[in-house]
Amino acid sequence: MTDEQIEHTAVAEQEPMIEDAAVAGEPVAAMSTGAKLVLKRGGVLTDIAYEIHSPATIGRFDPSVGPIDVDLASQPEGAYVSRKHARIIQDDGVWKVVDLGSSNGTFVLRDDFERVEEAELSDGQEFALGNARFVFQLA
């Protein structure tokens, strides 16, 4: 086999690229594997952002409940966030926020903030855990 044939074979054996998924009929948006949560204060986005991958548990770390993915204990808003407050999941390309039985609730901004047990999140969607406000952004 020549060097050129070896290189062509190696390229052909690599995993398909995202562009290939669109050709195969899969929506490219469904291929998103990560997102971020940007903290808002006083109605303004901050430079505090948490990169997440599904599933991601949000809360305040406590050794008695084990690890979490997004620890808000160091943020002033963390005082109103349960130790395991909510989980962000991606299911069949759809991102969702799921309340985990929190004391102060999970809210999604629609016309006004609406308390939810589970809700879909779209790019730019604003939501709140207790009084901690975030904007969900696809990576």
mmCIF file with all atom_site columns, C-alpha atoms in Angstrom:
data_model
loop_
_atom_site.group_PDB
_atom_site.id
_atom_site.type_symbol
_atom_site.label_atom_id
_atom_site.label_alt_id
_atom_site.label_comp_id
_atom_site.label_asym_id
_atom_site.label_entity_id
_atom_site.label_seq_id
_atom_site.pdbx_PDB_ins_code
_atom_site.Cartn_x
_atom_site.Cartn_y
_atom_site.Cartn_z
_atom_site.occupancy
_atom_site.B_iso_or_equiv
_atom_site.pdbx_formal_charge
_atom_site.auth_seq_id
_atom_site.auth_comp_id
_atom_site.auth_asym_id
_atom_site.auth_atom_id
_atom_site.pdbx_PDB_model_num
ATOM 1   C CA . MET A 1 1   ? 0.000   0.000  0.000  1.00 0.00 ? 1   MET A CA 1
ATOM 2   C CA . THR A 1 2   ? 1.362   3.458  -0.874 1.00 0.00 ? 2   THR A CA 1
ATOM 3   C CA . ASP A 1 3   ? 1.584   6.317  1.621  1.00 0.00 ? 3   ASP A CA 1
ATOM 4   C CA . GLU A 1 4   ? -1.257  8.049  -0.215 1.00 0.00 ? 4   GLU A CA 1
ATOM 5   C CA . GLN A 1 5   ? -3.511  4.950  0.092  1.00 0.00 ? 5   GLN A CA 1
ATOM 6   C CA . ILE A 1 6   ? -2.689  4.591  3.793  1.00 0.00 ? 6   ILE A CA 1
ATOM 7   C CA . GLU A 1 7   ? -3.560  8.261  4.435  1.00 0.00 ? 7   GLU A CA 1
ATOM 8   C CA . HIS A 1 8   ? -6.861  7.930  2.504  1.00 0.00 ? 8   HIS A CA 1
ATOM 9   C CA . THR A 1 9   ? -7.788  4.773  4.472  1.00 0.00 ? 9   THR A CA 1
ATOM 10  C CA . ALA A 1 10  ? -6.973  6.455  7.813  1.00 0.00 ? 10  ALA A CA 1
ATOM 11  C CA . VAL A 1 11  ? -9.167  9.444  6.962  1.00 0.00 ? 11  VAL A CA 1
ATOM 12  C CA . ALA A 1 12  ? -12.043 7.186  5.840  1.00 0.00 ? 12  ALA A CA 1
ATOM 13  C CA . GLU A 1 13  ? -11.960 5.279  9.152  1.00 0.00 ? 13  GLU A CA 1
ATOM 14  C CA . GLN A 1 14  ? -12.364 8.404  11.307 1.00 0.00 ? 14  GLN A CA 1
ATOM 15  C CA . GLU A 1 15  ? -15.687 9.174  13.004 1.00 0.00 ? 15  GLU A CA 1
ATOM 16  C CA . PRO A 1 16  ? -18.217 11.050 10.837 1.00 0.00 ? 16  PRO A CA 1
ATOM 17  C CA . MET A 1 17  ? -18.141 14.828 11.137 1.00 0.00 ? 17  MET A CA 1
ATOM 18  C CA . ILE A 1 18  ? -21.157 16.947 12.148 1.00 0.00 ? 18  ILE A CA 1
ATOM 19  C CA . GLU A 1 19  ? -21.700 17.919 8.507  1.00 0.00 ? 19  GLU A CA 1
ATOM 20  C CA . ASP A 1 20  ? -22.159 14.190 7.769  1.00 0.00 ? 20  ASP A CA 1
ATOM 21  C CA . ALA A 1 21  ? -24.917 14.024 10.403 1.00 0.00 ? 21  ALA A CA 1
ATOM 22  C CA . ALA A 1 22  ? -26.913 16.736 8.615  1.00 0.00 ? 22  ALA A CA 1
ATOM 23  C CA . VAL A 1 23  ? -26.576 14.841 5.335  1.00 0.00 ? 23  VAL A CA 1
ATOM 24  C CA . ALA A 1 24  ? -27.768 11.670 7.065  1.00 0.00 ? 24  ALA A CA 1
ATOM 25  C CA . GLY A 1 25  ? -30.984 13.470 8.084  1.00 0.00 ? 25  GLY A CA 1
ATOM 26  C CA . GLU A 1 26  ? -30.080 14.155 11.728 1.00 0.00 ? 26  GLU A CA 1
ATOM 27  C CA . PRO A 1 27  ? -30.586 17.784 12.750 1.00 0.00 ? 27  PRO A CA 1
ATOM 28  C CA . VAL A 1 28  ? -27.267 19.443 13.559 1.00 0.00 ? 28  VAL A CA 1
ATOM 29  C CA . ALA A 1 29  ? -28.776 21.139 16.657 1.00 0.00 ? 29  ALA A CA 1
ATOM 30  C CA . ALA A 1 30  ? -29.426 17.705 18.132 1.00 0.00 ? 30  ALA A CA 1
ATOM 31  C CA . MET A 1 31  ? -25.702 17.028 17.953 1.00 0.00 ? 31  MET A CA 1
ATOM 32  C CA . SER A 1 32  ? -24.938 19.691 20.596 1.00 0.00 ? 32  SER A CA 1
ATOM 33  C CA . THR A 1 33  ? -23.218 18.029 23.520 1.00 0.00 ? 33  THR A CA 1
ATOM 34  C CA . GLY A 1 34  ? -22.516 21.019 25.712 1.00 0.00 ? 34  GLY A CA 1
ATOM 35  C CA . ALA A 1 35  ? -23.996 24.260 26.911 1.00 0.00 ? 35  ALA A CA 1
ATOM 36  C CA . LYS A 1 36  ? -23.300 26.944 29.436 1.00 0.00 ? 36  LYS A CA 1
ATOM 37  C CA . LEU A 1 37  ? -25.200 28.751 32.133 1.00 0.00 ? 37  LEU A CA 1
ATOM 38  C CA . VAL A 1 38  ? -24.442 32.461 32.428 1.00 0.00 ? 38  VAL A CA 1
ATOM 39  C CA . LEU A 1 39  ? -25.304 34.076 35.776 1.00 0.00 ? 39  LEU A CA 1
ATOM 40  C CA . LYS A 1 40  ? -27.404 37.266 35.761 1.00 0.00 ? 40  LYS A CA 1
ATOM 41  C CA . ARG A 1 41  ? -27.345 39.893 38.506 1.00 0.00 ? 41  ARG A CA 1
ATOM 42  C CA . GLY A 1 42  ? -29.556 42.939 38.616 1.00 0.00 ? 42  GLY A CA 1
ATOM 43  C CA . GLY A 1 43  ? -30.940 42.012 35.206 1.00 0.00 ? 43  GLY A CA 1
ATOM 44  C CA . VAL A 1 44  ? -27.469 42.071 33.615 1.00 0.00 ? 44  VAL A CA 1
ATOM 45  C CA . LEU A 1 45  ? -25.365 39.145 32.395 1.00 0.00 ? 45  LEU A CA 1
ATOM 46  C CA . THR A 1 46  ? -22.195 38.653 34.406 1.00 0.00 ? 46  THR A CA 1
ATOM 47  C CA . ASP A 1 47  ? -18.898 37.125 33.333 1.00 0.00 ? 47  ASP A CA 1
ATOM 48  C CA . ILE A 1 48  ? -19.659 34.109 35.549 1.00 0.00 ? 48  ILE A CA 1
ATOM 49  C CA . ALA A 1 49  ? -20.453 31.136 33.330 1.00 0.00 ? 49  ALA A CA 1
ATOM 50  C CA . TYR A 1 50  ? -20.634 27.422 34.018 1.00 0.00 ? 50  TYR A CA 1
ATOM 51  C CA . GLU A 1 51  ? -19.950 24.994 31.167 1.00 0.00 ? 51  GLU A CA 1
ATOM 52  C CA . ILE A 1 52  ? -22.164 21.931 31.399 1.00 0.00 ? 52  ILE A CA 1
ATOM 53  C CA . HIS A 1 53  ? -22.647 18.583 29.736 1.00 0.00 ? 53  HIS A CA 1
ATOM 54  C CA . SER A 1 54  ? -25.737 16.438 30.156 1.00 0.00 ? 54  SER A CA 1
ATOM 55  C CA . PRO A 1 55  ? -26.625 15.456 32.800 1.00 0.00 ? 55  PRO A CA 1
ATOM 56  C CA . ALA A 1 56  ? -25.483 18.295 35.091 1.00 0.00 ? 56  ALA A CA 1
ATOM 57  C CA . THR A 1 57  ? -26.637 18.677 38.679 1.00 0.00 ? 57  THR A CA 1
ATOM 58  C CA . ILE A 1 58  ? -26.785 22.233 40.033 1.00 0.00 ? 58  ILE A CA 1
ATOM 59  C CA . GLY A 1 59  ? -26.716 23.088 43.720 1.00 0.00 ? 59  GLY A CA 1
ATOM 60  C CA . ARG A 1 60  ? -24.346 23.629 46.642 1.00 0.00 ? 60  ARG A CA 1
ATOM 61  C CA . PHE A 1 61  ? -21.683 21.070 47.484 1.00 0.00 ? 61  PHE A CA 1
ATOM 62  C CA . ASP A 1 62  ? -22.143 19.276 50.780 1.00 0.00 ? 62  ASP A CA 1
ATOM 63  C CA . PRO A 1 63  ? -20.166 16.142 51.686 1.00 0.00 ? 63  PRO A CA 1
ATOM 64  C CA . SER A 1 64  ? -23.361 14.454 52.916 1.00 0.00 ? 64  SER A CA 1
ATOM 65  C CA . VAL A 1 65  ? -25.017 14.620 49.451 1.00 0.00 ? 65  VAL A CA 1
ATOM 66  C CA . GLY A 1 66  ? -21.943 14.025 47.314 1.00 0.00 ? 66  GLY A CA 1
ATOM 67  C CA . PRO A 1 67  ? -20.564 15.754 44.248 1.00 0.00 ? 67  PRO A CA 1
ATOM 68  C CA . ILE A 1 68  ? -22.434 18.151 42.010 1.00 0.00 ? 68  ILE A CA 1
ATOM 69  C CA . ASP A 1 69  ? -21.540 19.582 38.623 1.00 0.00 ? 69  ASP A CA 1
ATOM 70  C CA . VAL A 1 70  ? -22.331 23.266 39.191 1.00 0.00 ? 70  VAL A CA 1
ATOM 71  C CA . ASP A 1 71  ? -21.537 24.439 42.723 1.00 0.00 ? 71  ASP A CA 1
ATOM 72  C CA . LEU A 1 72  ? -23.194 27.759 43.598 1.00 0.00 ? 72  LEU A CA 1
ATOM 73  C CA . ALA A 1 73  ? -22.029 27.792 47.227 1.00 0.00 ? 73  ALA A CA 1
ATOM 74  C CA . SER A 1 74  ? -19.519 30.594 46.545 1.00 0.00 ? 74  SER A CA 1
ATOM 75  C CA . GLN A 1 75  ? -22.134 32.856 44.913 1.00 0.00 ? 75  GLN A CA 1
ATOM 76  C CA . PRO A 1 76  ? -24.347 35.177 47.004 1.00 0.00 ? 76  PRO A CA 1
ATOM 77  C CA . GLU A 1 77  ? -27.408 33.666 45.292 1.00 0.00 ? 77  GLU A CA 1
ATOM 78  C CA . GLY A 1 78  ? -26.306 30.218 46.477 1.00 0.00 ? 78  GLY A CA 1
ATOM 79  C CA . ALA A 1 79  ? -27.951 30.798 49.863 1.00 0.00 ? 79  ALA A CA 1
ATOM 80  C CA . TYR A 1 80  ? -31.347 30.149 48.235 1.00 0.00 ? 80  TYR A CA 1
ATOM 81  C CA . VAL A 1 81  ? -30.234 27.146 46.186 1.00 0.00 ? 81  VAL A CA 1
ATOM 82  C CA . SER A 1 82  ? -30.766 23.621 47.538 1.00 0.00 ? 82  SER A CA 1
ATOM 83  C CA . ARG A 1 83  ? -27.807 21.252 47.832 1.00 0.00 ? 83  ARG A CA 1
ATOM 84  C CA . LYS A 1 84  ? -29.180 19.284 44.868 1.00 0.00 ? 84  LYS A CA 1
ATOM 85  C CA . HIS A 1 85  ? -31.532 21.842 43.353 1.00 0.00 ? 85  HIS A CA 1
ATOM 86  C CA . ALA A 1 86  ? -31.973 20.965 39.678 1.00 0.00 ? 86  ALA A CA 1
ATOM 87  C CA . ARG A 1 87  ? -30.561 18.900 36.840 1.00 0.00 ? 87  ARG A CA 1
ATOM 88  C CA . ILE A 1 88  ? -29.984 19.992 33.258 1.00 0.00 ? 88  ILE A CA 1
ATOM 89  C CA . ILE A 1 89  ? -30.384 17.120 30.808 1.00 0.00 ? 89  ILE A CA 1
ATOM 90  C CA . GLN A 1 90  ? -30.366 16.637 27.073 1.00 0.00 ? 90  GLN A CA 1
ATOM 91  C CA . ASP A 1 91  ? -32.857 14.055 25.836 1.00 0.00 ? 91  ASP A CA 1
ATOM 92  C CA . ASP A 1 92  ? -33.049 13.311 22.097 1.00 0.00 ? 92  ASP A CA 1
ATOM 93  C CA . GLY A 1 93  ? -31.508 16.699 21.314 1.00 0.00 ? 93  GLY A CA 1
ATOM 94  C CA . VAL A 1 94  ? -33.862 18.614 23.626 1.00 0.00 ? 94  VAL A CA 1
ATOM 95  C CA . TRP A 1 95  ? -32.364 20.370 26.650 1.00 0.00 ? 95  TRP A CA 1
ATOM 96  C CA . LYS A 1 96  ? -34.460 20.428 29.834 1.00 0.00 ? 96  LYS A CA 1
ATOM 97  C CA . VAL A 1 97  ? -34.241 21.697 33.381 1.00 0.00 ? 97  VAL A CA 1
ATOM 98  C CA . VAL A 1 98  ? -35.670 19.342 36.011 1.00 0.00 ? 98  VAL A CA 1
ATOM 99  C CA . ASP A 1 99  ? -36.333 20.417 39.598 1.00 0.00 ? 99  ASP A CA 1
ATOM 100 C CA . LEU A 1 100 ? -35.013 17.896 42.138 1.00 0.00 ? 100 LEU A CA 1
ATOM 101 C CA . GLY A 1 101 ? -37.504 18.705 44.913 1.00 0.00 ? 101 GLY A CA 1
ATOM 102 C CA . SER A 1 102 ? -35.861 22.015 45.816 1.00 0.00 ? 102 SER A CA 1
ATOM 103 C CA . SER A 1 103 ? -37.140 24.192 48.650 1.00 0.00 ? 103 SER A CA 1
ATOM 104 C CA . ASN A 1 104 ? -37.149 27.485 46.732 1.00 0.00 ? 104 ASN A CA 1
ATOM 105 C CA . GLY A 1 105 ? -38.218 26.202 43.314 1.00 0.00 ? 105 GLY A CA 1
ATOM 106 C CA . THR A 1 106 ? -37.097 26.212 39.704 1.00 0.00 ? 106 THR A CA 1
ATOM 107 C CA . PHE A 1 107 ? -38.576 28.875 37.437 1.00 0.00 ? 107 PHE A CA 1
ATOM 108 C CA . VAL A 1 108 ? -38.529 29.454 33.680 1.00 0.00 ? 108 VAL A CA 1
ATOM 109 C CA . LEU A 1 109 ? -39.087 32.912 32.189 1.00 0.00 ? 109 LEU A CA 1
ATOM 110 C CA . ARG A 1 110 ? -41.944 32.869 29.739 1.00 0.00 ? 110 ARG A CA 1
ATOM 111 C CA . ASP A 1 111 ? -44.304 35.865 29.972 1.00 0.00 ? 111 ASP A CA 1
ATOM 112 C CA . ASP A 1 112 ? -43.297 35.959 33.631 1.00 0.00 ? 112 ASP A CA 1
ATOM 113 C CA . PHE A 1 113 ? -41.317 33.543 35.785 1.00 0.00 ? 113 PHE A CA 1
ATOM 114 C CA . GLU A 1 114 ? -43.295 30.317 36.051 1.00 0.00 ? 114 GLU A CA 1
ATOM 115 C CA . ARG A 1 115 ? -42.483 27.630 38.628 1.00 0.00 ? 115 ARG A CA 1
ATOM 116 C CA . VAL A 1 116 ? -41.827 24.294 36.912 1.00 0.00 ? 116 VAL A CA 1
ATOM 117 C CA . GLU A 1 117 ? -41.027 20.715 37.784 1.00 0.00 ? 117 GLU A CA 1
ATOM 118 C CA . GLU A 1 118 ? -39.556 20.207 34.305 1.00 0.00 ? 118 GLU A CA 1
ATOM 119 C CA . ALA A 1 119 ? -39.267 22.498 31.284 1.00 0.00 ? 119 ALA A CA 1
ATOM 120 C CA . GLU A 1 120 ? -37.537 22.630 27.925 1.00 0.00 ? 120 GLU A CA 1
ATOM 121 C CA . LEU A 1 121 ? -34.667 25.075 27.535 1.00 0.00 ? 121 LEU A CA 1
ATOM 122 C CA . SER A 1 122 ? -33.860 26.801 24.278 1.00 0.00 ? 122 SER A CA 1
ATOM 123 C CA . ASP A 1 123 ? -30.786 28.857 23.439 1.00 0.00 ? 123 ASP A CA 1
ATOM 124 C CA . GLY A 1 124 ? -31.095 32.184 25.276 1.00 0.00 ? 124 GLY A CA 1
ATOM 125 C CA . GLN A 1 125 ? -33.787 30.893 27.673 1.00 0.00 ? 125 GLN A CA 1
ATOM 126 C CA . GLU A 1 126 ? -33.723 32.533 31.086 1.00 0.00 ? 126 GLU A CA 1
ATOM 127 C CA . PHE A 1 127 ? -34.442 30.480 34.197 1.00 0.00 ? 127 PHE A CA 1
ATOM 128 C CA . ALA A 1 128 ? -34.014 30.784 37.951 1.00 0.00 ? 128 ALA A CA 1
ATOM 129 C CA . LEU A 1 129 ? -33.135 28.459 40.805 1.00 0.00 ? 129 LEU A CA 1
ATOM 130 C CA . GLY A 1 130 ? -34.434 30.190 43.906 1.00 0.00 ? 130 GLY A CA 1
ATOM 131 C CA . ASN A 1 131 ? -33.175 33.730 43.300 1.00 0.00 ? 131 ASN A CA 1
ATOM 132 C CA . ALA A 1 132 ? -30.176 32.683 41.167 1.00 0.00 ? 132 ALA A CA 1
ATOM 133 C CA . ARG A 1 133 ? -30.944 33.747 37.583 1.00 0.00 ? 133 ARG A CA 1
ATOM 134 C CA . PHE A 1 134 ? -29.272 32.213 34.544 1.00 0.00 ? 134 PHE A CA 1
ATOM 135 C CA . VAL A 1 135 ? -29.333 32.380 30.774 1.00 0.00 ? 135 VAL A CA 1
ATOM 136 C CA . PHE A 1 136 ? -28.980 29.005 29.054 1.00 0.00 ? 136 PHE A CA 1
ATOM 137 C CA . GLN A 1 137 ? -26.681 29.100 26.013 1.00 0.00 ? 137 GLN A CA 1
ATOM 138 C CA . LEU A 1 138 ? -25.832 26.310 23.613 1.00 0.00 ? 138 LEU A CA 1
ATOM 139 C CA . ALA A 1 139 ? -22.109 25.763 23.179 1.00 0.00 ? 139 ALA A CA 1
#
